[in-house]
Short mmCIF file of C-alpha atoms in Angstrom, two decimals:
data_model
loop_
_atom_site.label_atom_id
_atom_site.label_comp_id
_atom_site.label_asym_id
_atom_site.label_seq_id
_atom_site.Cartn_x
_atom_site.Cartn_y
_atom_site.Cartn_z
CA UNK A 1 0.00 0.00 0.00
CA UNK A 2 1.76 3.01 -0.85
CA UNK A 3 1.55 6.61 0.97
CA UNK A 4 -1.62 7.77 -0.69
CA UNK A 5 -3.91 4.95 0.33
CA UNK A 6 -2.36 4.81 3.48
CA UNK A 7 -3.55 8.83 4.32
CA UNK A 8 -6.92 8.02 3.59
CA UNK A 9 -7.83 4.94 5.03
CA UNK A 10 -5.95 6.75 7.93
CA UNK A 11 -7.50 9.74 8.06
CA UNK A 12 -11.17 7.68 7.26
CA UNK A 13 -10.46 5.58 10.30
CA UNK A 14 -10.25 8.33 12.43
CA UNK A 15 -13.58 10.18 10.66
CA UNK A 16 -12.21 13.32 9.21
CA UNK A 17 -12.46 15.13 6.15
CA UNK A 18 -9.74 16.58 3.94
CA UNK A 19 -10.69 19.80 5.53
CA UNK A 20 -10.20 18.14 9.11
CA UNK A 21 -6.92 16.98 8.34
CA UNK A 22 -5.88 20.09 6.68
CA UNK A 23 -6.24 22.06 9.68
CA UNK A 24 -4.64 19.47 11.75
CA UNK A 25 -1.52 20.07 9.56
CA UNK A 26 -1.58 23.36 9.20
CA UNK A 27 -2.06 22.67 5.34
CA UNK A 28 -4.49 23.66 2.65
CA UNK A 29 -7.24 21.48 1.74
CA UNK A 30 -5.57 20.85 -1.91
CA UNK A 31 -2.36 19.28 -0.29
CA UNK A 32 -4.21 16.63 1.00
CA UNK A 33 -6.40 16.43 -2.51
CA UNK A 34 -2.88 16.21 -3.97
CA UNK A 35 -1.17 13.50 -1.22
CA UNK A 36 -4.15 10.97 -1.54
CA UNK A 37 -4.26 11.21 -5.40
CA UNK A 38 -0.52 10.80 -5.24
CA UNK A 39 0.39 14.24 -7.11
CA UNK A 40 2.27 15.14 -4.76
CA UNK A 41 4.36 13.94 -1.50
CA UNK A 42 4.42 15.31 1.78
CA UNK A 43 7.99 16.66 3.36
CA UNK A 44 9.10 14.94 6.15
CA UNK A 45 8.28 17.48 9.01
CA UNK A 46 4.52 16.71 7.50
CA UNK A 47 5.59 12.93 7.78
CA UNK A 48 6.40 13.16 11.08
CA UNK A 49 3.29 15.16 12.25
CA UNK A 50 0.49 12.76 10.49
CA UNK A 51 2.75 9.88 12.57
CA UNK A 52 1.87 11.27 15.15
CA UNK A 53 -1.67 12.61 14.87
CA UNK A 54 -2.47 8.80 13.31
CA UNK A 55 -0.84 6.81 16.00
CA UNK A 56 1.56 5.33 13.45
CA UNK A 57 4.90 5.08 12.87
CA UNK A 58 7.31 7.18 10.34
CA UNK A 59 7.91 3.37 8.87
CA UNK A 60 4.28 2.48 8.44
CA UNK A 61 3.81 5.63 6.43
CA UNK A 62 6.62 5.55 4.51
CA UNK A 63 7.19 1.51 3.98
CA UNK A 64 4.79 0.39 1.40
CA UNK A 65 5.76 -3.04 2.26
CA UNK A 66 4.21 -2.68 5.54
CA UNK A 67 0.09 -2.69 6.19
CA UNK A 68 -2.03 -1.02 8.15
CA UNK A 69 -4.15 -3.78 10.14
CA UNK A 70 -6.90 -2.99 12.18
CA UNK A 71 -5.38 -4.66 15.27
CA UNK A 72 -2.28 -2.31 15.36
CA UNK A 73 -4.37 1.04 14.26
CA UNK A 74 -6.63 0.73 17.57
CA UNK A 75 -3.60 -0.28 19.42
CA UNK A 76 -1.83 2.36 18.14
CA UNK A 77 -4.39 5.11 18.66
CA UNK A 78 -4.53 4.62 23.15
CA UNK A 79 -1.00 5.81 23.07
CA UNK A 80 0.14 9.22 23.47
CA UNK A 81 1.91 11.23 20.69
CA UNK A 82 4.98 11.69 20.58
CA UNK A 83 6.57 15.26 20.37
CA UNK A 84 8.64 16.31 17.61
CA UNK A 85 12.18 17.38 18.73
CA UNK A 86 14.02 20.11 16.04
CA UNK A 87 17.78 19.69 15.67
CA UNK A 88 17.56 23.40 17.74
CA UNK A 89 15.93 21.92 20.88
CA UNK A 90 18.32 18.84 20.62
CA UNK A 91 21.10 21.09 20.46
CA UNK A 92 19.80 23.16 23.63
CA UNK A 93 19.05 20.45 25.16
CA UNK A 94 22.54 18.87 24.86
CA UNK A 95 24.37 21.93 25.87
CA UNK A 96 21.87 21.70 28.84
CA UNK A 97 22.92 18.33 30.03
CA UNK A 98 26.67 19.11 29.57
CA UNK A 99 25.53 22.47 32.24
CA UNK A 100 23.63 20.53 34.38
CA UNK A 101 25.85 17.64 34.71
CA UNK A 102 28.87 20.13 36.14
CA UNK A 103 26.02 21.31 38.53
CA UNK A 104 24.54 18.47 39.79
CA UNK A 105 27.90 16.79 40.52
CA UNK A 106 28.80 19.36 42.43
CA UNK A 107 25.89 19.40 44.67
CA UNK A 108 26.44 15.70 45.04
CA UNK A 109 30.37 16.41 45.99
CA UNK A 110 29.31 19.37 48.56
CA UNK A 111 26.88 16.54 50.49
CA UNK A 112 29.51 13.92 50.49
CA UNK A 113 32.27 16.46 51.73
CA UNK A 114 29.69 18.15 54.53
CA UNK A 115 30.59 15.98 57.80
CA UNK A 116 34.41 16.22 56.93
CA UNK A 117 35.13 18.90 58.89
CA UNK A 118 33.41 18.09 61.97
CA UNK A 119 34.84 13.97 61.40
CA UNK A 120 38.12 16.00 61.51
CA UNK A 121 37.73 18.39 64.74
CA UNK A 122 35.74 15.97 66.58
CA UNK A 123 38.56 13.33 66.60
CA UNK A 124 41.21 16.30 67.19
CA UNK A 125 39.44 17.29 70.16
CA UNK A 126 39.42 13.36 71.26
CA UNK A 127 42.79 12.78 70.78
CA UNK A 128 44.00 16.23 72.27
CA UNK A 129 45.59 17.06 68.87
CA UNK A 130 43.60 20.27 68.81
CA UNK A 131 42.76 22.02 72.50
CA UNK A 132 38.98 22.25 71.83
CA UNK A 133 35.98 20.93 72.91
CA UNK A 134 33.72 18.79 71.55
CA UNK A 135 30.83 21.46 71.75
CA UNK A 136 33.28 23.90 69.62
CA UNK A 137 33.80 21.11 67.20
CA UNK A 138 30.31 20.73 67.05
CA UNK A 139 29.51 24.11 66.68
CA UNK A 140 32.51 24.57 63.89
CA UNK A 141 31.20 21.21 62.45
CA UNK A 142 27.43 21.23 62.35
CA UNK A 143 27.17 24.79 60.48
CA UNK A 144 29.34 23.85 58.26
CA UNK A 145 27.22 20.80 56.97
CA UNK A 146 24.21 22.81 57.02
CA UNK A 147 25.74 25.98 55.08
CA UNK A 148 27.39 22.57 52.11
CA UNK A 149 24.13 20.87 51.84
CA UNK A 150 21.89 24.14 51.84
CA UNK A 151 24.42 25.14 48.91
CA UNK A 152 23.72 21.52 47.77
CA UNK A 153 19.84 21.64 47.51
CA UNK A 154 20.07 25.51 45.87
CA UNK A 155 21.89 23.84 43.42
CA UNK A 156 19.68 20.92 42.43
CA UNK A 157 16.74 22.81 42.55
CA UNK A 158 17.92 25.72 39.95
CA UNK A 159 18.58 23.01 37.79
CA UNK A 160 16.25 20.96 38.09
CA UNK A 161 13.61 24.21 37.50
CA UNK A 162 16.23 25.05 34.21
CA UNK A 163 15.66 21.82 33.01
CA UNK A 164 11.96 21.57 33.73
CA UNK A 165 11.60 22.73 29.40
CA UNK A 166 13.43 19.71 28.43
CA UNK A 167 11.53 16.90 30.78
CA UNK A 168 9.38 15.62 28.22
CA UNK A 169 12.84 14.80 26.21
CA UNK A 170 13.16 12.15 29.07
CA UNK A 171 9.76 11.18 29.98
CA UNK A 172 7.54 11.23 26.64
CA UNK A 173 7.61 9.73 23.53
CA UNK A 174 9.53 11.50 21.34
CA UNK A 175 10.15 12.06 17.08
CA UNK A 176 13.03 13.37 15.87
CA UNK A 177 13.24 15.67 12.97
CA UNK A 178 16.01 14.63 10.42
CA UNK A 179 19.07 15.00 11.61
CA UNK A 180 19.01 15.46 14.65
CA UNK A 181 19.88 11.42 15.64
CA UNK A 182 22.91 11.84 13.52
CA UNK A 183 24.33 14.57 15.76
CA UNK A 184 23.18 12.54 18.94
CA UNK A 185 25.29 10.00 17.91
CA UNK A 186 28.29 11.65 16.37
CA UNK A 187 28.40 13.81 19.74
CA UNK A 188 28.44 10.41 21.68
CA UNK A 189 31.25 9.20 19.83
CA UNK A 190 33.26 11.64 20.29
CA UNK A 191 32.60 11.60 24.04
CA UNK A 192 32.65 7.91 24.46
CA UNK A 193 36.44 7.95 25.35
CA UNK A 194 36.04 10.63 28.35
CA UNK A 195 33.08 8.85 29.11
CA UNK A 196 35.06 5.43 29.68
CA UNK A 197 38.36 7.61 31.56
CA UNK A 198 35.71 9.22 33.85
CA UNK A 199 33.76 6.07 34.84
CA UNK A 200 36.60 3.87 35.05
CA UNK A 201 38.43 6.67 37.66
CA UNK A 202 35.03 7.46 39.44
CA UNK A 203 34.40 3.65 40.33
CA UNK A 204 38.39 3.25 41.04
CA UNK A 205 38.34 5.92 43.31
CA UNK A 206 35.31 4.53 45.27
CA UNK A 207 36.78 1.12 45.85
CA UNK A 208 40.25 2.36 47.29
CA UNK A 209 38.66 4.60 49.54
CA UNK A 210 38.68 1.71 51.58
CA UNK A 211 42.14 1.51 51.72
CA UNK A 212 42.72 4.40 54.05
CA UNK A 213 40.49 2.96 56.52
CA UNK A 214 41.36 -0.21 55.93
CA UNK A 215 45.25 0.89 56.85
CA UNK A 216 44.10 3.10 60.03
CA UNK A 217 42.89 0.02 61.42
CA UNK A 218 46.20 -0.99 62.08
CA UNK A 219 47.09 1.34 64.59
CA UNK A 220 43.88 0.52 66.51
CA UNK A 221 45.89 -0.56 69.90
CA UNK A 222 48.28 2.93 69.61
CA UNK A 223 46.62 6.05 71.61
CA UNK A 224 49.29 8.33 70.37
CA UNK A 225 48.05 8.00 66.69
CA UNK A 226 44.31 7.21 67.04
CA UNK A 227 44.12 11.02 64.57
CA UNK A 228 44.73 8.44 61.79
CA UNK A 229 41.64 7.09 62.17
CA UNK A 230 39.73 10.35 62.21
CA UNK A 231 42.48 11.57 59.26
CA UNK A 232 41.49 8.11 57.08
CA UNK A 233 37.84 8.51 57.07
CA UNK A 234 38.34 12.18 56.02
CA UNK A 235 40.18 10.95 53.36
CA UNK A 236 37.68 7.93 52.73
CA UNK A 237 34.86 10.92 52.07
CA UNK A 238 37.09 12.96 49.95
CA UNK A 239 37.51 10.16 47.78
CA UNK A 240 34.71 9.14 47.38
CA UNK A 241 33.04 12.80 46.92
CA UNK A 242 35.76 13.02 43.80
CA UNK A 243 34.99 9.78 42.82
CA UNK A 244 30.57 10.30 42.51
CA UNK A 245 31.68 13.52 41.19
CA UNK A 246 33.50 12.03 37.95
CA UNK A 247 30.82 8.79 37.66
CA UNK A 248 27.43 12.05 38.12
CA UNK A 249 29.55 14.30 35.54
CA UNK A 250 29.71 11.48 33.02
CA UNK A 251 26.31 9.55 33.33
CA UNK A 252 24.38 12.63 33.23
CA UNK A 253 25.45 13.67 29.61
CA UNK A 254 25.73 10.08 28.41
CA UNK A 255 22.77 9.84 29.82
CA UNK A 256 21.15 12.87 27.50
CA UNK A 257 22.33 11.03 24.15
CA UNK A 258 20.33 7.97 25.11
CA UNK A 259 17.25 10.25 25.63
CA UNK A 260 17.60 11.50 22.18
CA UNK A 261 18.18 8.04 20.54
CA UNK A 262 14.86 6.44 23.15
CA UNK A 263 17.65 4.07 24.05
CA UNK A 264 18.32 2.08 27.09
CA UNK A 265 16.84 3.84 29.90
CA UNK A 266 14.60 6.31 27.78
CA UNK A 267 12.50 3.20 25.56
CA UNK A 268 9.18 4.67 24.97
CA UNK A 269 8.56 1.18 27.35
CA UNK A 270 10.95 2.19 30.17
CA UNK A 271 9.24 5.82 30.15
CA UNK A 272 6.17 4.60 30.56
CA UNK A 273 7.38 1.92 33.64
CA UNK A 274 9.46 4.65 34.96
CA UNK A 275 6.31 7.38 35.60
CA UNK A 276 4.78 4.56 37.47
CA UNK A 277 8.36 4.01 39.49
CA UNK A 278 8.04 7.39 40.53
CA UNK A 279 5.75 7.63 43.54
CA UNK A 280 7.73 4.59 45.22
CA UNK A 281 11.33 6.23 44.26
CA UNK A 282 9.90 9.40 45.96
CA UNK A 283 8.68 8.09 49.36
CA UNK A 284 11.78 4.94 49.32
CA UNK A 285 14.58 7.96 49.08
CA UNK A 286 13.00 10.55 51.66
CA UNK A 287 13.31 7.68 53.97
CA UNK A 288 16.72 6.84 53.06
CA UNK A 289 17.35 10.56 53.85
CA UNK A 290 15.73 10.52 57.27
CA UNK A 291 17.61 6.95 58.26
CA UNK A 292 20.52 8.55 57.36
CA UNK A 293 20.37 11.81 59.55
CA UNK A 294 18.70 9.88 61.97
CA UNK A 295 21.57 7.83 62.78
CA UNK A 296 24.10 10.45 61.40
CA UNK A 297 23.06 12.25 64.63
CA UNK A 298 22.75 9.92 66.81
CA UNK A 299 25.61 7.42 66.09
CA UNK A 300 28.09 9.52 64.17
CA UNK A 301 28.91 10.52 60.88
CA UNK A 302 32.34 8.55 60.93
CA UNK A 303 29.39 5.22 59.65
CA UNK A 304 26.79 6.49 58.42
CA UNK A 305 27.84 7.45 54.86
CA UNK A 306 27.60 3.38 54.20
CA UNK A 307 23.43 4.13 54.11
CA UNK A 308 24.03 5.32 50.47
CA UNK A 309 25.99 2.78 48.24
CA UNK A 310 23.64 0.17 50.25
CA UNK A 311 20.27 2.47 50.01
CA UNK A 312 21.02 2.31 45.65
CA UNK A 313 21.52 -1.23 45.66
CA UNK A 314 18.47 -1.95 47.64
CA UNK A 315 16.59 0.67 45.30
CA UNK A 316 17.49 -1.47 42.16
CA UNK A 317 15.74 -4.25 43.82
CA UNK A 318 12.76 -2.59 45.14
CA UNK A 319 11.63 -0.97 41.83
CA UNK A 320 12.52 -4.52 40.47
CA UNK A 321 10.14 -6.25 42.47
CA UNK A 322 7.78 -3.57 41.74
CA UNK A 323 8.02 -4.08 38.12
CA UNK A 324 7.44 -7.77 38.35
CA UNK A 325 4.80 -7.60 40.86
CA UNK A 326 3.14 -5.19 38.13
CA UNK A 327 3.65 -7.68 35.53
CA UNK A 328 1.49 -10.41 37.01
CA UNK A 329 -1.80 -11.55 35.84
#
């Protein structure tokens, strides 16, 4: 069935007239005279459009190989339509990502580094290598984490509000105009490699954190140097904090390229499974965040940072049983 037929038994199955469609297009009433009788052929911005208002994909139009049954019209027609994204809005949305990702790391980094200090003047106030006391250290300490995280949630909320244009990029179904996958994926290519260095030294950095503790605890027995202790978790946190920085950095604008291409994580299917994820992500990490100043306060802060790398792996399988749970008859 070639383009033509395919327009009208289209646009019959949906009940309009030429004039209907027309204005639905933002055509005249002769175009579509001139697409059905096959005078003429639609551009591909026009293309893209009738894919969408149909329910149909670019292929069905275009393939005359491939039918239209009945079965996949109505199935077709209960899902939403997809927005068309210009090789402008692609463009602003990459340079976005490549912003926001600088940002957001940051903010991360500032959350991971906030209990340093205190860590630090706490344990020099235990082991007399500072003369102060623990309520100064506290009241150096405690500020300080509330000044770095305040800075922390300024900063993800700005971007997140900058951003708020480009959401449907990430949780829609999306067309793109020609072109614009071609720069997705020559963009991607080119970043792969720093992509790859920055991963690969983020998750390194993470693992040998360990080390310094690991090493501290062999002077457990010696009072004169228990300020290695204090001095290796410092160190654990700042590695780690540069460590999430590099992994957030890189993820986030990998991450945009798959949004433009619908791949991996941003499948029209994953979209639509990841909308109904979010009321359980939202309530599963404001409790992490409680637990974790909960016993932050109460406990320490020298511990508590192990709440996070255990709180993601647990939130992988919650949403997982979530999704199969969903899945059952």
């Amino acid at each position: 069935m070639i383009l033509a037929d395919k327009i009208i038994e289209l646009r019959k199955k949906n009940g309009w007239s030429q004039e209907d469609l027309a204005e639905k297009l933002n055509v005249s009433r002769q175009s579509i005279s001139k697409w059905e009788s096959a005078q003429a052929i639609p551009d591909m911005n026009r293309i893209i459009t009738m894919s969408q208002i149909f329910g149909v994909s670019t292929d069905v139009l275009l393939k005359d190989e491939l039918e239209i049954s009945a079965a996949q019209g109505e199935a077709d027609f209960d899902e939403p339509a997809a927005r068309v994204v210009t090789v402008e809005e692609a463009s602003d949305y990459l340079e976005f990502k490549s912003w926001s990702s600088r940002r957001t790391a940051i903010g991360v980094m500032l959350c991971i580094l906030s209990p340093v200090l205190l860590i630090f003047l706490a344990g020099a106030s235990e082991t007399g290598l500072l003369k102060i006391k623990d309520a100064v250290a506290a009241g150096i300490g405690v500020p300080v984490i509330l000044i770095m995280v305040g800075c922390a949630v300024a900063i993800f909320i700005t971007t997140f509000l900058k951003g708020e244009r480009f959401r449907y990029i990430e949780e829609e179904p999306i067309e793109t105009a020609y072109g614009v996958s071609g720069i997705a994926k020559e963009r991607r290519e080119r970043f792969r490699g720093a992509f790859g260095t920055q991963l690969t030294v983020g998750i390194v950095l993470c693992v040998l954190a360990a080390v310094p503790v690991t090493m501290a605890s062999l002077f457990n027995y010696s009072e004169r140097i228990e300020i290695i202790g204090t001095i290796a978790v410092c160190v654990l946190l700042i590695m780690i904090a540069v460590g999430v920085l590099l992994i957030v950095r890189s993820c986030i604008i990998w991450g945009g390229f798959k949004a433009l291409l619908e791949e991996g994580d941003y499948t029209r299917e994953e979209k639509a499974e990841s909308k109904r994820d979010g009321v359980i992500a939202g309530a599963y990490w404001l409790v992490v965040t409680a637990a974790f100043l909960a016993i932050s306060f109460l406990s320490g802060w020298d511990r508590s940072w192990i709440i996070w790398p255990v709180a993601g792996v647990l939130f992988a399988v919650v949403i997982s049983i979530a999704r199969a749970l969903r899945k059952r008859p």
